[in-house]
Amino acid sequence: EKGGYDHFMLKEIYEQPQAIKDTFRGRMLVKEGIIKMAGIDDNIEKFKNARRIIIIACGTSWHAGLVAEYIFEEFARVPVEVEYASEFRYRNPVVFKDDVVIAISQSGETADTMAAIKLAKKQGAFVFGICNVVGSSISRITDAGAYTHAGPEIGVASTKAFTTQITILTLIALRLAQATGKMADSEFRSYLQELERIPGKVEKALKCNDQAELVAAQYKDAPNALYLGRGYNFPVALEGALKLKEISYIHAEGYPAAEMKHGPIALIDEMMPVFVIAMRKGHYEKVVSNIEEIKARSGKIIGIVTEGDTEVKRLADHIIEIPETLEPLTPILATIPLQLLSYHIALMLDKNVDQPRNLAKSVTVE
Ligand code: M6R
């Protein structure tokens, strides 16, 4: 059942190239320059007229929502808010009838997300669901939706659900940008072409496994860890930290790299591993100067960098290279080494990788 892998988590990490292809299937017609998604096409006027998009989710799905915020605002120029379902539902939030709510949930059973959807519907918003589990409760109570088609995710730590959620949200943002004319056709087409290359690039990123194992061996005994990123990769830093926390029980925090100087930099000493996502595209020089600040305080730097990087390599204690892609698509690739790092650290610490203590796969209670 684990297909030759020791754990479901590892199997699911390695399934990502195929899972992403399955998310595309029948939806992305690259030669024709078309994205076809029934749930969107049937409701395109609602999306086009949206005053704003409110994304609601929990945990890793919330991180996918944060990546989508950057993508939707860049591609479709529509304002986006990303909400924790548990906060949204109890806050007496302002919801307009012309808001489009996107609820993201792998399991489709998360209690807080369900309650947030019901609240938004009651206030008249159109609610679109992104679920992985076909026929799940959330897929049934939403007005329309799309499945990620990632296949069953058994490991409690979400992996392929995250990258396929980002994939489908990218398709939706592109489809909307095309419908509203906010993106030039040539740009739209170049995104489709690059998306088609993403499964192959994820495959290549997975080749960093040995290097991830090496880095894991170095830092497995650290009591704390920091994850930093900027822009599209700030949410990836949050996701990297969550992955480490939930399966290795090492305290980790994710931050936007530039927030360091507003407090967390005080934590840095020679005991602190700092995982920095430093892609060549996207605030590269800024991230490099953030790395210099950490180095000046003797922090240990592990750079997640673009293939062929030289500058971060010079400064970092370790680097892990991933293939180059268009900036908004880098989160899908940058996530891969962070998943593998957490997996190896948890394994080395002899933790139950697939079923971490205190956690359930679906959180059906609030
Ligand atoms: O099934 P959902 O996507 O609604 O689940 C949301 C969270 O409970 C989930 O992502 C959780 O944070 C994962 N264990 C993270 O790996």
Short mmCIF file of C-alpha atoms and ligand atoms in Angstrom, two decimals:
data_model
loop_
_atom_site.label_atom_id
_atom_site.label_comp_id
_atom_site.label_asym_id
_atom_site.label_seq_id
_atom_site.Cartn_x
_atom_site.Cartn_y
_atom_site.Cartn_z
CA GLU A 1 0.00 0.00 0.00
CA LYS A 2 2.98 2.31 0.52
CA GLY A 3 4.22 1.43 -2.95
CA GLY A 4 7.69 0.43 -1.78
CA TYR A 5 8.19 3.55 0.34
CA ASP A 6 8.79 3.34 4.10
CA HIS A 7 6.12 5.91 4.85
CA PHE A 8 3.03 7.39 3.25
CA MET A 9 4.54 10.83 3.63
CA LEU A 10 7.56 9.93 1.49
CA LYS A 11 5.34 8.22 -1.08
CA GLU A 12 3.12 11.28 -1.26
CA ILE A 13 6.10 13.61 -1.59
CA TYR A 14 7.30 11.55 -4.56
CA GLU A 15 3.83 11.40 -6.08
CA GLN A 16 3.81 15.17 -6.59
CA PRO A 17 4.87 15.25 -10.26
CA GLN A 18 2.00 12.90 -11.12
CA ALA A 19 -0.44 14.58 -8.74
CA ILE A 20 0.20 17.95 -10.37
CA LYS A 21 -0.33 16.41 -13.83
CA ASP A 22 -3.62 15.00 -12.58
CA THR A 23 -4.64 18.46 -11.38
CA PHE A 24 -4.01 19.80 -14.91
CA ARG A 25 -5.69 16.96 -16.73
CA GLY A 26 -8.44 18.10 -19.08
CA ARG A 27 -8.20 21.63 -17.72
CA MET A 28 -5.15 23.08 -19.33
CA LEU A 29 -5.04 23.15 -23.13
CA VAL A 30 -1.61 24.57 -23.75
CA LYS A 31 -1.57 24.67 -27.56
CA GLU A 32 -5.01 26.24 -27.72
CA GLY A 33 -4.15 28.67 -24.93
CA ILE A 34 -7.23 27.72 -22.92
CA ILE A 35 -8.03 26.84 -19.32
CA LYS A 36 -11.25 24.89 -19.02
CA MET A 37 -12.77 24.39 -15.59
CA ALA A 38 -16.51 23.79 -15.44
CA GLY A 39 -16.90 25.15 -11.90
CA ILE A 40 -15.26 28.42 -12.93
CA ASP A 41 -16.62 28.70 -16.47
CA ASP A 42 -20.21 28.23 -15.27
CA ASN A 43 -19.76 31.02 -12.74
CA ILE A 44 -17.36 33.27 -14.56
CA GLU A 45 -19.56 36.34 -14.16
CA LYS A 46 -19.52 35.92 -10.38
CA PHE A 47 -15.72 35.78 -10.44
CA LYS A 48 -15.42 38.70 -12.87
CA ASN A 49 -17.72 40.86 -10.77
CA ALA A 50 -16.20 39.91 -7.44
CA ARG A 51 -15.66 42.91 -5.19
CA ARG A 52 -12.95 40.82 -3.54
CA ILE A 53 -11.98 37.22 -3.00
CA ILE A 54 -11.96 35.88 0.53
CA ILE A 55 -10.02 32.66 1.02
CA ILE A 56 -10.84 30.55 4.07
CA ALA A 57 -8.92 27.49 5.25
CA CYS A 58 -6.87 25.98 8.07
CA GLY A 59 -3.28 24.77 8.44
CA THR A 60 -1.46 23.87 5.26
CA SER A 61 -4.52 24.72 3.15
CA TRP A 62 -4.38 28.21 4.66
CA HIS A 63 -0.75 28.45 3.51
CA ALA A 64 -1.85 27.53 -0.03
CA GLY A 65 -4.41 30.33 0.29
CA LEU A 66 -1.66 32.78 1.19
CA VAL A 67 0.34 31.84 -1.91
CA ALA A 68 -2.87 32.31 -3.91
CA GLU A 69 -3.30 35.81 -2.49
CA TYR A 70 -0.03 36.87 -4.12
CA ILE A 71 -0.94 35.11 -7.37
CA PHE A 72 -4.52 36.42 -7.68
CA GLU A 73 -3.52 39.98 -6.91
CA GLU A 74 -0.66 39.88 -9.38
CA PHE A 75 -2.49 38.12 -12.22
CA ALA A 76 -6.07 39.26 -11.87
CA ARG A 77 -5.65 42.51 -9.88
CA VAL A 78 -8.52 41.58 -7.58
CA PRO A 79 -8.22 42.23 -3.83
CA VAL A 80 -7.80 39.06 -1.78
CA GLU A 81 -8.11 38.38 1.91
CA VAL A 82 -6.96 35.13 3.47
CA GLU A 83 -8.64 34.08 6.68
CA TYR A 84 -8.22 31.33 9.21
CA ALA A 85 -11.63 29.64 9.15
CA SER A 86 -11.65 29.45 12.95
CA GLU A 87 -11.18 33.22 13.29
CA PHE A 88 -13.49 34.19 10.46
CA ARG A 89 -16.42 32.20 11.80
CA TYR A 90 -16.40 33.85 15.20
CA ARG A 91 -15.52 37.39 14.20
CA ASN A 92 -18.81 38.64 12.81
CA PRO A 93 -16.98 39.33 9.54
CA VAL A 94 -18.17 41.76 6.90
CA VAL A 95 -19.19 39.73 3.86
CA PHE A 96 -20.72 41.33 0.77
CA LYS A 97 -23.08 39.63 -1.65
CA ASP A 98 -20.59 40.25 -4.42
CA ASP A 99 -17.68 38.68 -2.53
CA VAL A 100 -16.44 35.38 -3.85
CA VAL A 101 -15.32 33.04 -1.09
CA ILE A 102 -12.87 30.26 -1.89
CA ALA A 103 -12.71 27.54 0.77
CA ILE A 104 -9.71 25.23 0.60
CA SER A 105 -9.65 21.83 2.31
CA GLN A 106 -7.83 18.64 1.46
CA SER A 107 -10.19 16.42 3.45
CA GLY A 108 -13.30 18.49 2.84
CA GLU A 109 -14.31 17.71 6.42
CA THR A 110 -12.61 20.36 8.55
CA ALA A 111 -15.17 21.61 11.08
CA ASP A 112 -14.04 25.24 11.24
CA THR A 113 -13.89 25.53 7.46
CA MET A 114 -17.40 24.05 7.19
CA ALA A 115 -18.77 26.56 9.68
CA ALA A 116 -17.05 29.46 7.92
CA ILE A 117 -18.60 28.39 4.60
CA LYS A 118 -22.08 28.25 6.11
CA LEU A 119 -21.62 31.73 7.55
CA ALA A 120 -20.45 33.19 4.23
CA LYS A 121 -23.35 31.56 2.40
CA LYS A 122 -25.83 32.92 4.90
CA GLN A 123 -24.51 36.39 4.18
CA GLY A 124 -25.11 35.89 0.49
CA ALA A 125 -21.61 35.29 -0.86
CA PHE A 126 -20.87 32.78 -3.59
CA VAL A 127 -18.72 30.00 -2.14
CA PHE A 128 -16.34 27.97 -4.26
CA GLY A 129 -14.70 24.87 -2.76
CA ILE A 130 -11.30 23.38 -3.48
CA CYS A 131 -11.16 19.89 -2.03
CA ASN A 132 -9.17 16.78 -2.63
CA VAL A 133 -11.55 14.16 -1.27
CA VAL A 134 -14.30 13.58 -3.83
CA GLY A 135 -17.80 13.75 -2.39
CA SER A 136 -16.58 15.22 0.91
CA SER A 137 -18.87 17.42 3.03
CA ILE A 138 -17.32 20.69 1.86
CA SER A 139 -17.61 19.68 -1.78
CA ARG A 140 -21.32 19.17 -1.15
CA ILE A 141 -22.15 22.38 0.76
CA THR A 142 -20.33 24.81 -1.55
CA ASP A 143 -22.03 26.50 -4.53
CA ALA A 144 -19.44 25.20 -6.97
CA GLY A 145 -15.93 23.87 -6.83
CA ALA A 146 -12.98 22.02 -8.26
CA TYR A 147 -11.12 18.97 -7.05
CA THR A 148 -7.36 18.87 -6.84
CA HIS A 149 -7.32 15.19 -7.91
CA ALA A 150 -4.11 14.58 -5.98
CA GLY A 151 -5.17 11.07 -5.00
CA PRO A 152 -5.55 9.91 -1.39
CA GLU A 153 -3.31 11.66 1.12
CA ILE A 154 -2.79 9.39 4.12
CA GLY A 155 0.17 10.99 5.91
CA VAL A 156 -1.06 13.49 8.48
CA ALA A 157 1.52 15.99 7.22
CA SER A 158 0.03 17.47 4.09
CA THR A 159 2.37 17.40 1.10
CA LYS A 160 0.88 16.73 -2.34
CA ALA A 161 -2.37 18.38 -1.28
CA PHE A 162 -0.45 21.64 -0.78
CA THR A 163 1.33 21.69 -4.15
CA THR A 164 -1.83 20.68 -6.03
CA GLN A 165 -3.87 23.33 -4.20
CA ILE A 166 -1.36 25.95 -5.35
CA THR A 167 -1.55 24.48 -8.85
CA ILE A 168 -5.33 24.69 -9.09
CA LEU A 169 -5.44 28.16 -7.56
CA THR A 170 -2.90 29.28 -10.16
CA LEU A 171 -5.15 27.90 -12.92
CA ILE A 172 -8.13 29.78 -11.48
CA ALA A 173 -6.16 33.03 -11.20
CA LEU A 174 -4.99 32.69 -14.80
CA ARG A 175 -8.49 31.89 -16.05
CA LEU A 176 -9.84 34.94 -14.24
CA ALA A 177 -7.02 37.19 -15.47
CA GLN A 178 -7.82 36.09 -19.01
CA ALA A 179 -11.54 36.65 -18.58
CA THR A 180 -11.06 40.17 -17.25
CA GLY A 181 -8.30 41.05 -19.71
CA LYS A 182 -5.89 41.79 -16.89
CA MET A 183 -3.20 39.60 -18.42
CA ALA A 184 -1.89 39.81 -21.97
CA ASP A 185 -2.52 36.70 -24.04
CA SER A 186 1.21 36.18 -24.65
CA GLU A 187 1.88 36.19 -20.92
CA PHE A 188 -1.06 33.88 -20.29
CA ARG A 189 0.34 31.44 -22.82
CA SER A 190 3.82 31.55 -21.37
CA TYR A 191 2.40 30.65 -17.95
CA LEU A 192 0.58 27.67 -19.47
CA GLN A 193 3.77 26.53 -21.14
CA GLU A 194 5.76 26.85 -17.95
CA LEU A 195 3.06 25.13 -15.88
CA GLU A 196 3.30 22.19 -18.23
CA ARG A 197 7.01 21.96 -17.37
CA ILE A 198 6.37 22.05 -13.60
CA PRO A 199 5.88 18.29 -13.04
CA GLY A 200 9.26 17.66 -14.69
CA LYS A 201 10.85 20.35 -12.57
CA VAL A 202 9.32 18.89 -9.39
CA GLU A 203 10.85 15.58 -10.46
CA LYS A 204 14.20 17.33 -10.70
CA ALA A 205 13.71 19.09 -7.36
CA LEU A 206 13.13 15.68 -5.75
CA LYS A 207 16.69 14.81 -6.70
CA CYS A 208 17.77 17.00 -3.78
CA ASN A 209 16.76 14.17 -1.45
CA ASP A 210 20.35 13.11 -0.62
CA GLN A 211 21.37 16.68 0.07
CA ALA A 212 18.26 17.14 2.24
CA GLU A 213 19.21 14.05 4.20
CA LEU A 214 22.71 15.40 4.73
CA VAL A 215 21.40 18.73 5.99
CA ALA A 216 18.86 16.93 8.19
CA ALA A 217 21.67 14.98 9.87
CA GLN A 218 23.43 18.26 10.70
CA TYR A 219 20.47 19.98 12.31
CA LYS A 220 18.27 17.22 13.71
CA ASP A 221 19.26 18.04 17.30
CA ALA A 222 18.55 21.75 17.08
CA PRO A 223 15.82 22.75 19.56
CA ASN A 224 14.58 25.55 17.30
CA ALA A 225 14.58 26.53 13.66
CA LEU A 226 13.63 29.56 11.61
CA TYR A 227 12.25 29.63 8.07
CA LEU A 228 12.44 32.78 6.03
CA GLY A 229 11.07 33.82 2.66
CA ARG A 230 9.73 36.89 0.92
CA GLY A 231 6.92 37.50 -1.54
CA TYR A 232 5.49 34.34 -3.05
CA ASN A 233 7.78 32.30 -0.82
CA PHE A 234 6.84 33.84 2.50
CA PRO A 235 3.94 31.35 2.83
CA VAL A 236 6.36 28.57 1.87
CA ALA A 237 8.47 29.53 4.90
CA LEU A 238 5.36 29.17 7.09
CA GLU A 239 4.63 25.80 5.53
CA GLY A 240 8.23 24.62 6.01
CA ALA A 241 8.05 25.51 9.70
CA LEU A 242 4.69 23.78 10.15
CA LYS A 243 6.01 20.62 8.50
CA LEU A 244 8.98 20.50 10.88
CA LYS A 245 6.89 21.22 13.97
CA GLU A 246 4.19 18.67 13.35
CA ILE A 247 6.33 15.63 12.60
CA SER A 248 9.66 16.24 14.39
CA TYR A 249 8.34 18.27 17.38
CA ILE A 250 11.13 20.78 16.91
CA HIS A 251 9.96 24.31 17.56
CA ALA A 252 10.06 26.23 14.30
CA GLU A 253 8.78 29.56 13.08
CA GLY A 254 8.29 30.99 9.65
CA TYR A 255 8.73 34.70 8.99
CA PRO A 256 8.87 37.13 6.12
CA ALA A 257 12.65 37.62 5.89
CA ALA A 258 12.40 41.39 6.35
CA GLU A 259 10.51 41.00 9.65
CA MET A 260 13.63 39.57 11.29
CA LYS A 261 14.87 42.98 12.32
CA HIS A 262 11.61 43.68 14.11
CA GLY A 263 12.25 41.09 16.78
CA PRO A 264 13.13 37.53 15.83
CA ILE A 265 16.73 38.40 14.95
CA ALA A 266 17.33 38.47 18.71
CA LEU A 267 16.98 34.67 18.63
CA ILE A 268 19.91 34.14 16.31
CA ASP A 269 23.05 32.49 17.61
CA GLU A 270 25.33 29.68 16.43
CA MET A 271 22.74 27.11 17.55
CA MET A 272 19.99 28.42 15.30
CA PRO A 273 19.47 26.89 11.85
CA VAL A 274 17.82 29.35 9.50
CA PHE A 275 16.28 27.97 6.32
CA VAL A 276 16.13 30.75 3.78
CA ILE A 277 14.27 30.53 0.49
CA ALA A 278 16.35 32.65 -1.85
CA MET A 279 15.20 32.21 -5.42
CA ARG A 280 17.03 34.10 -8.16
CA LYS A 281 13.72 35.64 -9.20
CA GLY A 282 11.97 37.55 -6.47
CA HIS A 283 13.67 39.98 -4.11
CA TYR A 284 16.94 38.08 -4.47
CA GLU A 285 19.25 40.93 -3.47
CA LYS A 286 17.01 41.76 -0.52
CA VAL A 287 17.09 38.17 0.70
CA VAL A 288 20.86 38.10 0.29
CA SER A 289 21.18 41.07 2.60
CA ASN A 290 18.85 39.35 5.10
CA ILE A 291 21.21 36.37 4.95
CA GLU A 292 24.18 38.65 5.63
CA GLU A 293 22.42 39.97 8.74
CA ILE A 294 21.93 36.42 10.04
CA LYS A 295 25.49 35.46 9.25
CA ALA A 296 26.80 38.47 11.13
CA ARG A 297 25.10 37.00 14.21
CA SER A 298 26.55 33.51 13.66
CA GLY A 299 23.27 31.86 12.61
CA LYS A 300 23.56 28.71 10.51
CA ILE A 301 22.18 29.30 7.03
CA ILE A 302 20.62 26.71 4.79
CA GLY A 303 19.74 28.34 1.48
CA ILE A 304 17.05 26.97 -0.81
CA VAL A 305 18.36 28.41 -4.05
CA THR A 306 17.99 28.37 -7.82
CA GLU A 307 20.26 26.01 -9.73
CA GLY A 308 23.63 27.59 -10.41
CA ASP A 309 23.35 30.13 -7.60
CA THR A 310 26.67 31.67 -6.56
CA GLU A 311 25.95 34.51 -4.14
CA VAL A 312 23.99 32.62 -1.48
CA LYS A 313 26.35 29.68 -1.91
CA ARG A 314 29.21 31.92 -0.83
CA LEU A 315 27.39 32.93 2.37
CA ALA A 316 25.42 29.85 3.38
CA ASP A 317 26.54 26.83 5.42
CA HIS A 318 24.55 24.57 3.11
CA ILE A 319 22.54 25.04 -0.02
CA ILE A 320 19.86 22.99 -1.72
CA GLU A 321 19.33 23.72 -5.40
CA ILE A 322 16.02 23.59 -7.25
CA PRO A 323 15.25 24.32 -10.92
CA GLU A 324 14.47 27.79 -12.17
CA THR A 325 10.91 28.78 -13.06
CA LEU A 326 8.71 31.86 -13.34
CA GLU A 327 8.57 33.67 -10.01
CA PRO A 328 4.87 32.99 -9.16
CA LEU A 329 5.47 29.28 -9.69
CA THR A 330 8.53 29.02 -7.43
CA PRO A 331 6.51 28.06 -4.29
CA ILE A 332 5.66 24.67 -5.81
CA LEU A 333 9.36 23.87 -6.26
CA ALA A 334 10.70 25.53 -3.10
CA THR A 335 8.33 23.44 -0.98
CA ILE A 336 9.89 20.14 -2.07
CA PRO A 337 13.22 20.33 -0.19
CA LEU A 338 11.44 21.59 2.94
CA GLN A 339 9.12 18.57 2.91
CA LEU A 340 12.10 16.23 2.51
CA LEU A 341 14.08 17.96 5.25
CA SER A 342 11.25 17.55 7.75
CA TYR A 343 10.75 13.95 6.73
CA HIS A 344 14.40 13.06 7.29
CA ILE A 345 14.69 14.93 10.57
CA ALA A 346 11.57 13.23 11.97
CA LEU A 347 12.88 9.87 10.81
CA MET A 348 16.30 10.43 12.37
CA LEU A 349 14.62 11.41 15.63
CA ASP A 350 12.60 8.22 15.46
CA LYS A 351 9.23 9.96 15.39
CA ASN A 352 6.05 8.57 13.92
CA VAL A 353 6.23 10.34 10.59
CA ASP A 354 2.80 9.41 9.25
CA GLN A 355 0.89 9.75 12.49
CA PRO A 356 2.40 12.41 14.70
CA ARG A 357 1.23 12.63 18.30
CA ASN A 358 -1.85 14.70 19.13
CA LEU A 359 -2.87 15.10 15.49
CA ALA A 360 -5.59 13.69 13.26
CA LYS A 361 -5.76 13.73 9.48
CA SER A 362 -9.15 15.45 9.45
CA VAL A 363 -9.96 17.91 12.19
CA THR A 364 -13.71 17.37 12.42
CA VAL A 365 -14.08 19.03 15.80
CA GLU A 366 -13.54 22.70 16.47
O1 M6R B 1 -8.25 18.83 5.28
P1 M6R B 1 -7.88 20.28 5.44
O2 M6R B 1 -7.08 20.76 4.28
O3 M6R B 1 -9.06 21.16 5.70
O4 M6R B 1 -6.96 20.31 6.72
C1 M6R B 1 -6.47 21.52 7.23
C2 M6R B 1 -5.40 21.27 8.26
O5 M6R B 1 -5.90 20.54 9.34
C3 M6R B 1 -4.19 20.54 7.67
O6 M6R B 1 -3.67 21.18 6.56
C4 M6R B 1 -3.07 20.38 8.73
O7 M6R B 1 -2.54 21.63 9.05
C5 M6R B 1 -1.98 19.43 8.21
N1 M6R B 1 -1.73 18.39 9.17
C6 M6R B 1 -0.69 20.10 7.94
O8 M6R B 1 0.27 19.23 7.45
#
